[in-house]
């Protein structure tokens, strides 16, 4: 595997899951694989889980790790070609990327959607520049449109807790005070479709996701109807994707906040969320603290998904 940006890169899902459970039993089984290899993690945006879990995964594999926070101590980067650089940006990303590549063996990149231009975001301009110009295997630590390390961890978690081969999994939009990217819901949809679960997406009108990610999922605009008989409920906010509303908040309806009322019609569903989560906007205290909440084991599985991905990238290095 030379890059990891989505479910298409991981290969056979059953094989990837088997490797994940093998890793979970013995996290240091491949500790020699990364000896004298260096991971560079480049953050254009904040992180708690991705930063810690990916660093831990690299340590499981015996790698050295360098972390670069672009907005804290690095030169301010210009990302557009053709710009006359007479402003506050001192370095162009097209020099910075190959320089970064010269100091490491694998690069992880976190770069969120900017919500200024949907095509710019959905072309994954920054992540693809790293893939094109670094000369090194690159993986997404959440890019503009996808968060595959999260979705892989979500899948591992559902496989651990499911009690039937094809559980009903419902991803529900919920309100949030800030406009959030579609990366997590896009990837969750992509991976749930690949896993062939009974997958339902529920959101208010106007919050339709890119059809490329929705695939064959059932879209249900009535949240209560969507939750009926669910085995897993995945709460998440995202800003509008469609047309002129791209990147905007078009609904703040707190009746979508996931609480006991919605969970009561499920099949005693597990609650999931990628975190960080705004309590009593996305989900009530009672639900997130309840016995069916999986948010902590789900976050813990980020170490496992990252270990699998880094192992597969290390395997590809000569
Ligand atoms: N879920 C997730 O990616 O968390 P962080 O933003 O803290 O890395």
PDB file of C-alpha atoms and ligand atoms in Angstrom:
ATOM      1  CA  UNK A   1       0.000   0.000   0.000  1.00  0.00           C
ATOM      2  CA  UNK A   2       1.659   3.237  -1.209  1.00  0.00           C
ATOM      3  CA  UNK A   3      -0.969   5.632   0.096  1.00  0.00           C
ATOM      4  CA  UNK A   4      -4.022   5.569   2.350  1.00  0.00           C
ATOM      5  CA  UNK A   5      -6.781   8.047   1.634  1.00  0.00           C
ATOM      6  CA  UNK A   6      -9.897   5.856   1.622  1.00  0.00           C
ATOM      7  CA  UNK A   7     -11.361   2.384   1.865  1.00  0.00           C
ATOM      8  CA  UNK A   8     -10.194   1.542  -1.659  1.00  0.00           C
ATOM      9  CA  UNK A   9      -6.541   1.567  -0.466  1.00  0.00           C
ATOM     10  CA  UNK A  10      -6.851  -0.956   2.363  1.00  0.00           C
ATOM     11  CA  UNK A  11      -7.569  -3.966   0.137  1.00  0.00           C
ATOM     12  CA  UNK A  12      -9.805  -6.811   1.279  1.00  0.00           C
ATOM     13  CA  UNK A  13     -11.699  -5.567   4.357  1.00  0.00           C
ATOM     14  CA  UNK A  14     -11.848  -9.023   5.959  1.00  0.00           C
ATOM     15  CA  UNK A  15      -8.065  -9.352   5.681  1.00  0.00           C
ATOM     16  CA  UNK A  16      -7.567  -5.831   7.097  1.00  0.00           C
ATOM     17  CA  UNK A  17      -9.895  -6.615  10.011  1.00  0.00           C
ATOM     18  CA  UNK A  18      -8.086  -9.892  10.721  1.00  0.00           C
ATOM     19  CA  UNK A  19      -4.813  -7.947  10.858  1.00  0.00           C
ATOM     20  CA  UNK A  20      -6.437  -5.404  13.172  1.00  0.00           C
ATOM     21  CA  UNK A  21      -7.511  -8.101  15.637  1.00  0.00           C
ATOM     22  CA  UNK A  22      -4.059  -9.719  15.406  1.00  0.00           C
ATOM     23  CA  UNK A  23      -2.510  -6.313  16.230  1.00  0.00           C
ATOM     24  CA  UNK A  24      -4.910  -5.853  19.117  1.00  0.00           C
ATOM     25  CA  UNK A  25      -3.775  -9.120  20.684  1.00  0.00           C
ATOM     26  CA  UNK A  26      -0.085  -8.264  20.299  1.00  0.00           C
ATOM     27  CA  UNK A  27       0.581  -4.596  19.497  1.00  0.00           C
ATOM     28  CA  UNK A  28       4.350  -5.096  19.335  1.00  0.00           C
ATOM     29  CA  UNK A  29       4.408  -8.161  17.068  1.00  0.00           C
ATOM     30  CA  UNK A  30       5.944  -6.124  14.229  1.00  0.00           C
ATOM     31  CA  UNK A  31       8.155  -3.858  16.373  1.00  0.00           C
ATOM     32  CA  UNK A  32      11.178  -4.625  14.185  1.00  0.00           C
ATOM     33  CA  UNK A  33       9.412  -3.560  10.977  1.00  0.00           C
ATOM     34  CA  UNK A  34       9.837   0.163  11.604  1.00  0.00           C
ATOM     35  CA  UNK A  35      13.367   0.108  12.998  1.00  0.00           C
ATOM     36  CA  UNK A  36      15.299   3.154  11.672  1.00  0.00           C
ATOM     37  CA  UNK A  37      12.216   4.324   9.797  1.00  0.00           C
ATOM     38  CA  UNK A  38      10.756   7.777  10.492  1.00  0.00           C
ATOM     39  CA  UNK A  39       7.146   8.900  10.429  1.00  0.00           C
ATOM     40  CA  UNK A  40       6.481  12.607   9.891  1.00  0.00           C
ATOM     41  CA  UNK A  41       3.050  13.757  11.054  1.00  0.00           C
ATOM     42  CA  UNK A  42       2.062  17.122   9.559  1.00  0.00           C
ATOM     43  CA  UNK A  43      -0.851  18.958  11.191  1.00  0.00           C
ATOM     44  CA  UNK A  44      -2.535  21.918   9.538  1.00  0.00           C
ATOM     45  CA  UNK A  45      -5.360  21.556  12.127  1.00  0.00           C
ATOM     46  CA  UNK A  46      -5.784  20.601  15.773  1.00  0.00           C
ATOM     47  CA  UNK A  47      -6.008  17.025  17.040  1.00  0.00           C
ATOM     48  CA  UNK A  48      -6.035  14.968  20.221  1.00  0.00           C
ATOM     49  CA  UNK A  49      -6.879  11.393  19.184  1.00  0.00           C
ATOM     50  CA  UNK A  50      -5.189  11.309  15.798  1.00  0.00           C
ATOM     51  CA  UNK A  51      -1.977  12.796  17.134  1.00  0.00           C
ATOM     52  CA  UNK A  52      -1.689  10.421  20.094  1.00  0.00           C
ATOM     53  CA  UNK A  53      -3.006   7.231  18.504  1.00  0.00           C
ATOM     54  CA  UNK A  54      -0.926   7.545  15.337  1.00  0.00           C
ATOM     55  CA  UNK A  55       2.212   8.298  17.317  1.00  0.00           C
ATOM     56  CA  UNK A  56       1.505   5.281  19.539  1.00  0.00           C
ATOM     57  CA  UNK A  57       0.913   3.130  16.455  1.00  0.00           C
ATOM     58  CA  UNK A  58       4.284   4.185  15.034  1.00  0.00           C
ATOM     59  CA  UNK A  59       5.926   3.326  18.369  1.00  0.00           C
ATOM     60  CA  UNK A  60       4.234  -0.106  18.296  1.00  0.00           C
ATOM     61  CA  UNK A  61       6.049  -0.668  14.995  1.00  0.00           C
ATOM     62  CA  UNK A  62       9.400   0.605  16.295  1.00  0.00           C
ATOM     63  CA  UNK A  63       9.369   3.825  14.238  1.00  0.00           C
ATOM     64  CA  UNK A  64      10.823   7.229  15.054  1.00  0.00           C
ATOM     65  CA  UNK A  65       8.264  10.047  14.946  1.00  0.00           C
ATOM     66  CA  UNK A  66       8.494  13.750  14.068  1.00  0.00           C
ATOM     67  CA  UNK A  67       5.436  15.973  14.560  1.00  0.00           C
ATOM     68  CA  UNK A  68       5.113  19.280  12.703  1.00  0.00           C
ATOM     69  CA  UNK A  69       2.341  21.725  13.584  1.00  0.00           C
ATOM     70  CA  UNK A  70       2.263  23.988  10.575  1.00  0.00           C
ATOM     71  CA  UNK A  71       0.538  26.798  12.483  1.00  0.00           C
ATOM     72  CA  UNK A  72       2.909  26.708  15.454  1.00  0.00           C
ATOM     73  CA  UNK A  73       6.492  27.534  14.595  1.00  0.00           C
ATOM     74  CA  UNK A  74       6.678  26.607  10.899  1.00  0.00           C
ATOM     75  CA  UNK A  75       6.805  29.198   8.118  1.00  0.00           C
ATOM     76  CA  UNK A  76       3.372  30.217   6.936  1.00  0.00           C
ATOM     77  CA  UNK A  77       2.732  28.264   3.730  1.00  0.00           C
ATOM     78  CA  UNK A  78       1.340  29.409   0.408  1.00  0.00           C
ATOM     79  CA  UNK A  79      -0.651  26.572  -1.182  1.00  0.00           C
ATOM     80  CA  UNK A  80      -1.712  28.139  -4.519  1.00  0.00           C
ATOM     81  CA  UNK A  81       0.518  28.134  -7.609  1.00  0.00           C
ATOM     82  CA  UNK A  82       0.904  31.419  -9.458  1.00  0.00           C
ATOM     83  CA  UNK A  83       0.455  33.627  -6.404  1.00  0.00           C
ATOM     84  CA  UNK A  84       2.829  36.597  -6.090  1.00  0.00           C
ATOM     85  CA  UNK A  85       4.125  35.924  -2.605  1.00  0.00           C
ATOM     86  CA  UNK A  86       4.284  39.499  -1.325  1.00  0.00           C
ATOM     87  CA  UNK A  87       2.025  38.831   1.688  1.00  0.00           C
ATOM     88  CA  UNK A  88       2.572  37.080   5.014  1.00  0.00           C
ATOM     89  CA  UNK A  89       3.334  33.621   3.589  1.00  0.00           C
ATOM     90  CA  UNK A  90       7.079  32.971   3.544  1.00  0.00           C
ATOM     91  CA  UNK A  91       7.308  29.521   1.964  1.00  0.00           C
ATOM     92  CA  UNK A  92       5.522  27.709  -0.842  1.00  0.00           C
ATOM     93  CA  UNK A  93       4.115  24.277  -0.134  1.00  0.00           C
ATOM     94  CA  UNK A  94       5.703  22.995  -3.353  1.00  0.00           C
ATOM     95  CA  UNK A  95       9.183  23.458  -1.829  1.00  0.00           C
ATOM     96  CA  UNK A  96       8.120  22.579   1.710  1.00  0.00           C
ATOM     97  CA  UNK A  97       6.651  19.176   0.782  1.00  0.00           C
ATOM     98  CA  UNK A  98       9.743  17.645  -0.898  1.00  0.00           C
ATOM     99  CA  UNK A  99      11.893  19.049   1.912  1.00  0.00           C
ATOM    100  CA  UNK A 100       9.649  17.319   4.467  1.00  0.00           C
ATOM    101  CA  UNK A 101       9.856  14.149   2.389  1.00  0.00           C
ATOM    102  CA  UNK A 102      13.650  14.210   2.555  1.00  0.00           C
ATOM    103  CA  UNK A 103      13.583  13.791   6.347  1.00  0.00           C
ATOM    104  CA  UNK A 104      11.257  10.806   6.669  1.00  0.00           C
ATOM    105  CA  UNK A 105       9.989   7.524   5.241  1.00  0.00           C
ATOM    106  CA  UNK A 106       6.217   7.981   5.623  1.00  0.00           C
ATOM    107  CA  UNK A 107       4.108  11.152   5.923  1.00  0.00           C
ATOM    108  CA  UNK A 108       0.717  11.564   7.626  1.00  0.00           C
ATOM    109  CA  UNK A 109      -1.238  14.728   6.785  1.00  0.00           C
ATOM    110  CA  UNK A 110      -4.136  16.427   8.578  1.00  0.00           C
ATOM    111  CA  UNK A 111      -5.704  19.182   6.511  1.00  0.00           C
ATOM    112  CA  UNK A 112      -9.391  20.058   6.907  1.00  0.00           C
ATOM    113  CA  UNK A 113     -11.805  21.480   4.358  1.00  0.00           C
ATOM    114  CA  UNK A 114     -11.565  25.262   4.124  1.00  0.00           C
ATOM    115  CA  UNK A 115     -15.203  25.757   3.010  1.00  0.00           C
ATOM    116  CA  UNK A 116     -14.247  28.512   0.558  1.00  0.00           C
ATOM    117  CA  UNK A 117     -14.477  26.486  -2.644  1.00  0.00           C
ATOM    118  CA  UNK A 118     -16.120  23.059  -2.789  1.00  0.00           C
ATOM    119  CA  UNK A 119     -14.055  21.942  -5.789  1.00  0.00           C
ATOM    120  CA  UNK A 120     -10.804  22.901  -4.044  1.00  0.00           C
ATOM    121  CA  UNK A 121     -11.843  20.897  -0.964  1.00  0.00           C
ATOM    122  CA  UNK A 122     -13.265  17.908  -2.863  1.00  0.00           C
ATOM    123  CA  UNK A 123     -10.174  17.717  -5.113  1.00  0.00           C
ATOM    124  CA  UNK A 124      -8.184  17.141  -1.903  1.00  0.00           C
ATOM    125  CA  UNK A 125      -5.686  19.699  -3.171  1.00  0.00           C
ATOM    126  CA  UNK A 126      -3.322  19.719  -0.181  1.00  0.00           C
ATOM    127  CA  UNK A 127      -3.301  15.956   0.452  1.00  0.00           C
ATOM    128  CA  UNK A 128      -2.736  15.270  -3.235  1.00  0.00           C
ATOM    129  CA  UNK A 129       0.167  17.720  -3.335  1.00  0.00           C
ATOM    130  CA  UNK A 130       1.831  15.655  -0.590  1.00  0.00           C
ATOM    131  CA  UNK A 131       1.175  12.467  -2.556  1.00  0.00           C
ATOM    132  CA  UNK A 132       2.553  14.008  -5.742  1.00  0.00           C
ATOM    133  CA  UNK A 133       5.587  15.916  -4.454  1.00  0.00           C
ATOM    134  CA  UNK A 134       6.868  14.229  -1.266  1.00  0.00           C
ATOM    135  CA  UNK A 135       8.290  11.105  -2.900  1.00  0.00           C
ATOM    136  CA  UNK A 136       7.109   9.143   0.155  1.00  0.00           C
ATOM    137  CA  UNK A 137       4.057   7.029   1.070  1.00  0.00           C
ATOM    138  CA  UNK A 138       1.368   9.389   2.377  1.00  0.00           C
ATOM    139  CA  UNK A 139      -1.684   8.704   4.515  1.00  0.00           C
ATOM    140  CA  UNK A 140      -4.611  10.864   5.524  1.00  0.00           C
ATOM    141  CA  UNK A 141      -4.959  11.816   9.170  1.00  0.00           C
ATOM    142  CA  UNK A 142      -8.243  13.512   8.143  1.00  0.00           C
ATOM    143  CA  UNK A 143      -8.253  15.509   4.971  1.00  0.00           C
ATOM    144  CA  UNK A 144     -10.835  17.803   3.408  1.00  0.00           C
ATOM    145  CA  UNK A 145     -13.321  15.089   2.478  1.00  0.00           C
ATOM    146  CA  UNK A 146     -12.373  11.873   4.279  1.00  0.00           C
ATOM    147  CA  UNK A 147     -11.184  10.567   7.644  1.00  0.00           C
ATOM    148  CA  UNK A 148     -10.355   6.937   6.848  1.00  0.00           C
ATOM    149  CA  UNK A 149      -8.359   6.154  10.022  1.00  0.00           C
ATOM    150  CA  UNK A 150     -11.493   7.072  12.004  1.00  0.00           C
ATOM    151  CA  UNK A 151     -13.846   5.047   9.818  1.00  0.00           C
ATOM    152  CA  UNK A 152     -11.552   2.014   9.985  1.00  0.00           C
ATOM    153  CA  UNK A 153     -11.531   2.291  13.809  1.00  0.00           C
ATOM    154  CA  UNK A 154     -15.343   2.624  13.740  1.00  0.00           C
ATOM    155  CA  UNK A 155     -15.589  -0.536  11.660  1.00  0.00           C
ATOM    156  CA  UNK A 156     -13.280  -2.444  14.023  1.00  0.00           C
ATOM    157  CA  UNK A 157     -15.469  -1.309  16.943  1.00  0.00           C
ATOM    158  CA  UNK A 158     -18.715  -2.417  15.303  1.00  0.00           C
ATOM    159  CA  UNK A 159     -17.164  -5.791  14.440  1.00  0.00           C
ATOM    160  CA  UNK A 160     -16.228  -6.211  18.116  1.00  0.00           C
ATOM    161  CA  UNK A 161     -19.668  -5.352  19.485  1.00  0.00           C
ATOM    162  CA  UNK A 162     -22.113  -6.611  16.862  1.00  0.00           C
ATOM    163  CA  UNK A 163     -24.314  -9.574  17.762  1.00  0.00           C
ATOM    164  CA  UNK A 164     -25.536 -10.360  14.248  1.00  0.00           C
ATOM    165  CA  UNK A 165     -23.708 -10.629  10.922  1.00  0.00           C
ATOM    166  CA  UNK A 166     -25.421  -7.617   9.344  1.00  0.00           C
ATOM    167  CA  UNK A 167     -26.347  -5.078  12.046  1.00  0.00           C
ATOM    168  CA  UNK A 168     -28.507  -2.026  11.419  1.00  0.00           C
ATOM    169  CA  UNK A 169     -26.208   1.014  11.616  1.00  0.00           C
ATOM    170  CA  UNK A 170     -27.746   4.506  11.621  1.00  0.00           C
ATOM    171  CA  UNK A 171     -25.676   7.645  11.091  1.00  0.00           C
ATOM    172  CA  UNK A 172     -27.590  10.673  12.361  1.00  0.00           C
ATOM    173  CA  UNK A 173     -26.894  14.345  11.778  1.00  0.00           C
ATOM    174  CA  UNK A 174     -27.151  16.388  15.003  1.00  0.00           C
ATOM    175  CA  UNK A 175     -26.841  20.130  15.638  1.00  0.00           C
ATOM    176  CA  UNK A 176     -23.579  21.982  16.316  1.00  0.00           C
ATOM    177  CA  UNK A 177     -22.756  25.677  16.758  1.00  0.00           C
ATOM    178  CA  UNK A 178     -19.941  25.655  14.163  1.00  0.00           C
ATOM    179  CA  UNK A 179     -19.843  24.522  10.547  1.00  0.00           C
ATOM    180  CA  UNK A 180     -18.023  21.171  10.473  1.00  0.00           C
ATOM    181  CA  UNK A 181     -16.559  19.340   7.452  1.00  0.00           C
ATOM    182  CA  UNK A 182     -18.159  16.257   5.902  1.00  0.00           C
ATOM    183  CA  UNK A 183     -14.967  14.167   6.219  1.00  0.00           C
ATOM    184  CA  UNK A 184     -16.141  11.934   9.068  1.00  0.00           C
ATOM    185  CA  UNK A 185     -19.660  11.234   7.706  1.00  0.00           C
ATOM    186  CA  UNK A 186     -18.278  10.728   4.183  1.00  0.00           C
ATOM    187  CA  UNK A 187     -15.777   8.134   5.372  1.00  0.00           C
ATOM    188  CA  UNK A 188     -18.184   6.468   7.767  1.00  0.00           C
ATOM    189  CA  UNK A 189     -20.665   6.047   4.899  1.00  0.00           C
ATOM    190  CA  UNK A 190     -17.952   4.769   2.582  1.00  0.00           C
ATOM    191  CA  UNK A 191     -16.742   2.141   5.069  1.00  0.00           C
ATOM    192  CA  UNK A 192     -20.227   1.056   6.203  1.00  0.00           C
ATOM    193  CA  UNK A 193     -21.224   0.532   2.566  1.00  0.00           C
ATOM    194  CA  UNK A 194     -18.044  -1.459   1.975  1.00  0.00           C
ATOM    195  CA  UNK A 195     -18.851  -3.602   5.023  1.00  0.00           C
ATOM    196  CA  UNK A 196     -22.328  -4.212   3.599  1.00  0.00           C
ATOM    197  CA  UNK A 197     -24.194  -3.485   6.829  1.00  0.00           C
ATOM    198  CA  UNK A 198     -27.863  -2.438   6.872  1.00  0.00           C
ATOM    199  CA  UNK A 199     -26.869   1.227   6.715  1.00  0.00           C
ATOM    200  CA  UNK A 200     -29.205   4.217   7.121  1.00  0.00           C
ATOM    201  CA  UNK A 201     -28.356   7.930   7.055  1.00  0.00           C
ATOM    202  CA  UNK A 202     -30.731  10.431   8.648  1.00  0.00           C
ATOM    203  CA  UNK A 203     -30.520  14.219   8.469  1.00  0.00           C
ATOM    204  CA  UNK A 204     -32.743  17.263   7.891  1.00  0.00           C
ATOM    205  CA  UNK A 205     -33.489  18.257   4.292  1.00  0.00           C
ATOM    206  CA  UNK A 206     -30.551  20.144   2.792  1.00  0.00           C
ATOM    207  CA  UNK A 207     -27.850  18.079   4.499  1.00  0.00           C
ATOM    208  CA  UNK A 208     -27.504  15.500   1.710  1.00  0.00           C
ATOM    209  CA  UNK A 209     -23.920  14.241   1.408  1.00  0.00           C
ATOM    210  CA  UNK A 210     -21.972  13.732  -1.816  1.00  0.00           C
ATOM    211  CA  UNK A 211     -23.781  10.819  -3.566  1.00  0.00           C
ATOM    212  CA  UNK A 212     -20.358   9.244  -4.183  1.00  0.00           C
ATOM    213  CA  UNK A 213     -20.153   8.495  -0.454  1.00  0.00           C
ATOM    214  CA  UNK A 214     -23.839   7.819   0.192  1.00  0.00           C
ATOM    215  CA  UNK A 215     -23.797   4.983  -2.322  1.00  0.00           C
ATOM    216  CA  UNK A 216     -26.636   2.547  -1.717  1.00  0.00           C
ATOM    217  CA  UNK A 217     -27.315   3.694   1.862  1.00  0.00           C
ATOM    218  CA  UNK A 218     -30.956   4.347   2.718  1.00  0.00           C
ATOM    219  CA  UNK A 219     -31.548   8.055   3.419  1.00  0.00           C
ATOM    220  CA  UNK A 220     -34.420   8.664   5.867  1.00  0.00           C
ATOM    221  CA  UNK A 221     -35.420  12.243   6.724  1.00  0.00           C
ATOM    222  CA  UNK A 222     -37.503  11.175   9.749  1.00  0.00           C
ATOM    223  CA  UNK A 223     -34.940  10.638  12.517  1.00  0.00           C
ATOM    224  CA  UNK A 224     -37.279   8.612  14.757  1.00  0.00           C
ATOM    225  CA  UNK A 225     -38.190   6.296  11.895  1.00  0.00           C
ATOM    226  CA  UNK A 226     -34.514   5.862  11.015  1.00  0.00           C
ATOM    227  CA  UNK A 227     -33.663   4.867  14.605  1.00  0.00           C
ATOM    228  CA  UNK A 228     -36.268   2.093  14.797  1.00  0.00           C
ATOM    229  CA  UNK A 229     -34.521  -1.238  15.451  1.00  0.00           C
ATOM    230  CA  UNK A 230     -31.012   0.238  15.114  1.00  0.00           C
ATOM    231  CA  UNK A 231     -28.141  -1.773  16.586  1.00  0.00           C
ATOM    232  CA  UNK A 232     -25.640   1.086  16.342  1.00  0.00           C
ATOM    233  CA  UNK A 233     -26.270   4.839  16.276  1.00  0.00           C
ATOM    234  CA  UNK A 234     -23.469   7.065  14.987  1.00  0.00           C
ATOM    235  CA  UNK A 235     -23.991  10.730  15.893  1.00  0.00           C
ATOM    236  CA  UNK A 236     -22.275  13.424  13.865  1.00  0.00           C
ATOM    237  CA  UNK A 237     -22.729  16.969  12.723  1.00  0.00           C
ATOM    238  CA  UNK A 238     -21.745  18.187   9.281  1.00  0.00           C
ATOM    239  CA  UNK A 239     -22.291  21.403   7.343  1.00  0.00           C
ATOM    240  CA  UNK A 240     -24.307  21.421   4.127  1.00  0.00           C
ATOM    241  CA  UNK A 241     -22.668  19.936   1.041  1.00  0.00           C
ATOM    242  CA  UNK A 242     -25.142  20.875  -1.681  1.00  0.00           C
ATOM    243  CA  UNK A 243     -24.866  23.847  -4.024  1.00  0.00           C
ATOM    244  CA  UNK A 244     -24.621  27.394  -2.708  1.00  0.00           C
ATOM    245  CA  UNK A 245     -25.102  26.187   0.866  1.00  0.00           C
ATOM    246  CA  UNK A 246     -21.762  24.348   0.819  1.00  0.00           C
ATOM    247  CA  UNK A 247     -20.083  24.756   4.207  1.00  0.00           C
ATOM    248  CA  UNK A 248     -23.071  26.471   5.821  1.00  0.00           C
ATOM    249  CA  UNK A 249     -25.247  25.720   8.860  1.00  0.00           C
ATOM    250  CA  UNK A 250     -28.822  25.581   7.569  1.00  0.00           C
ATOM    251  CA  UNK A 251     -30.517  23.921  10.552  1.00  0.00           C
ATOM    252  CA  UNK A 252     -30.049  24.260  14.310  1.00  0.00           C
ATOM    253  CA  UNK A 253     -33.002  22.129  15.374  1.00  0.00           C
ATOM    254  CA  UNK A 254     -32.138  20.777  18.823  1.00  0.00           C
ATOM    255  CA  UNK A 255     -34.844  18.100  18.519  1.00  0.00           C
ATOM    256  CA  UNK A 256     -32.164  16.216  16.520  1.00  0.00           C
ATOM    257  CA  UNK A 257     -29.893  16.023  19.600  1.00  0.00           C
ATOM    258  CA  UNK A 258     -29.584  12.303  20.326  1.00  0.00           C
ATOM    259  CA  UNK A 259     -31.159  11.460  23.652  1.00  0.00           C
ATOM    260  CA  UNK A 260     -33.264   8.865  25.452  1.00  0.00           C
ATOM    261  CA  UNK A 261     -36.288   9.619  23.236  1.00  0.00           C
ATOM    262  CA  UNK A 262     -34.492   8.469  20.084  1.00  0.00           C
ATOM    263  CA  UNK A 263     -32.537   5.632  21.726  1.00  0.00           C
ATOM    264  CA  UNK A 264     -35.773   4.177  23.144  1.00  0.00           C
ATOM    265  CA  UNK A 265     -36.921   3.019  19.699  1.00  0.00           C
ATOM    266  CA  UNK A 266     -33.625   1.287  18.848  1.00  0.00           C
ATOM    267  CA  UNK A 267     -32.632  -2.307  19.493  1.00  0.00           C
ATOM    268  CA  UNK A 268     -30.801  -1.160  22.662  1.00  0.00           C
ATOM    269  CA  UNK A 269     -28.324   0.420  20.253  1.00  0.00           C
ATOM    270  CA  UNK A 270     -24.746   1.270  20.991  1.00  0.00           C
ATOM    271  CA  UNK A 271     -23.968   4.968  20.680  1.00  0.00           C
ATOM    272  CA  UNK A 272     -20.876   5.998  18.732  1.00  0.00           C
ATOM    273  CA  UNK A 273     -19.165   9.308  17.936  1.00  0.00           C
ATOM    274  CA  UNK A 274     -15.670  10.052  16.651  1.00  0.00           C
ATOM    275  CA  UNK A 275     -15.028  12.730  19.354  1.00  0.00           C
ATOM    276  CA  UNK A 276     -14.533  15.519  20.209  1.00  0.00           C
ATOM    277  CA  UNK A 277     -18.246  15.896  20.879  1.00  0.00           C
ATOM    278  CA  UNK A 278     -20.350  18.833  22.074  1.00  0.00           C
ATOM    279  CA  UNK A 279     -22.547  17.390  24.829  1.00  0.00           C
ATOM    280  CA  UNK A 280     -26.230  18.284  24.759  1.00  0.00           C
ATOM    281  CA  UNK A 281     -25.852  19.526  21.187  1.00  0.00           C
ATOM    282  CA  UNK A 282     -24.956  16.220  19.472  1.00  0.00           C
ATOM    283  CA  UNK A 283     -25.830  13.841  22.322  1.00  0.00           C
ATOM    284  CA  UNK A 284     -27.172  14.111  25.844  1.00  0.00           C
ATOM    285  CA  UNK A 285     -25.047  13.452  28.920  1.00  0.00           C
ATOM    286  CA  UNK A 286     -27.182  10.410  29.743  1.00  0.00           C
ATOM    287  CA  UNK A 287     -26.650   8.715  26.379  1.00  0.00           C
ATOM    288  CA  UNK A 288     -22.917   9.354  26.090  1.00  0.00           C
ATOM    289  CA  UNK A 289     -22.366   8.242  29.689  1.00  0.00           C
ATOM    290  CA  UNK A 290     -24.760   5.311  29.409  1.00  0.00           C
ATOM    291  CA  UNK A 291     -23.839   1.615  29.309  1.00  0.00           C
ATOM    292  CA  UNK A 292     -24.318   1.401  25.527  1.00  0.00           C
ATOM    293  CA  UNK A 293     -21.916   4.216  24.723  1.00  0.00           C
ATOM    294  CA  UNK A 294     -18.826   3.066  22.810  1.00  0.00           C
ATOM    295  CA  UNK A 295     -17.063   6.394  22.414  1.00  0.00           C
ATOM    296  CA  UNK A 296     -14.044   5.399  24.523  1.00  0.00           C
ATOM    297  CA  UNK A 297     -13.360   1.934  23.016  1.00  0.00           C
ATOM    298  CA  UNK A 298     -13.970   3.518  19.607  1.00  0.00           C
ATOM    299  CA  UNK A 299     -11.281   6.142  20.264  1.00  0.00           C
ATOM    300  CA  UNK A 300      -8.961   3.439  21.635  1.00  0.00           C
ATOM    301  CA  UNK A 301      -9.319   1.546  18.360  1.00  0.00           C
ATOM    302  CA  UNK A 302      -7.739   4.505  16.558  1.00  0.00           C
ATOM    303  CA  UNK A 303      -4.411   3.058  17.721  1.00  0.00           C
ATOM    304  CA  UNK A 304      -5.288  -0.236  16.047  1.00  0.00           C
ATOM    305  CA  UNK A 305      -6.436   1.229  12.728  1.00  0.00           C
ATOM    306  CA  UNK A 306      -3.305   3.375  12.574  1.00  0.00           C
ATOM    307  CA  UNK A 307      -1.046   0.416  13.393  1.00  0.00           C
ATOM    308  CA  UNK A 308      -2.561  -1.615  10.546  1.00  0.00           C
ATOM    309  CA  UNK A 309      -2.221   1.266   8.083  1.00  0.00           C
ATOM    310  CA  UNK A 310       1.372   2.053   9.062  1.00  0.00           C
ATOM    311  CA  UNK A 311       2.317  -1.634   8.844  1.00  0.00           C
ATOM    312  CA  UNK A 312       0.900  -1.855   5.339  1.00  0.00           C
ATOM    313  CA  UNK A 313       2.754   1.321   4.311  1.00  0.00           C
ATOM    314  CA  UNK A 314       6.014   0.022   5.854  1.00  0.00           C
ATOM    315  CA  UNK A 315       5.540  -3.256   3.963  1.00  0.00           C
ATOM    316  CA  UNK A 316       5.604  -1.246   0.710  1.00  0.00           C
ATOM    317  CA  UNK A 317       8.951   0.418   1.431  1.00  0.00           C
ATOM    318  CA  UNK A 318      11.915  -1.291  -0.222  1.00  0.00           C
TER     319      UNK A 318
HETATM  320  N1  LIG B   1     -11.655  11.791  15.997  1.00  0.00           N
HETATM  321  C1  LIG B   1     -10.549  12.535  15.779  1.00  0.00           C
HETATM  322  O1  LIG B   1      -9.960  12.515  14.680  1.00  0.00           O
HETATM  323  O2  LIG B   1     -10.124  13.204  16.858  1.00  0.00           O
HETATM  324  P1  LIG B   1      -9.022  14.362  16.834  1.00  0.00           P
HETATM  325  O3  LIG B   1      -9.558  15.476  15.977  1.00  0.00           O
HETATM  326  O4  LIG B   1      -8.820  14.763  18.260  1.00  0.00           O
HETATM  327  O5  LIG B   1      -7.758  13.800  16.220  1.00  0.00           O
END
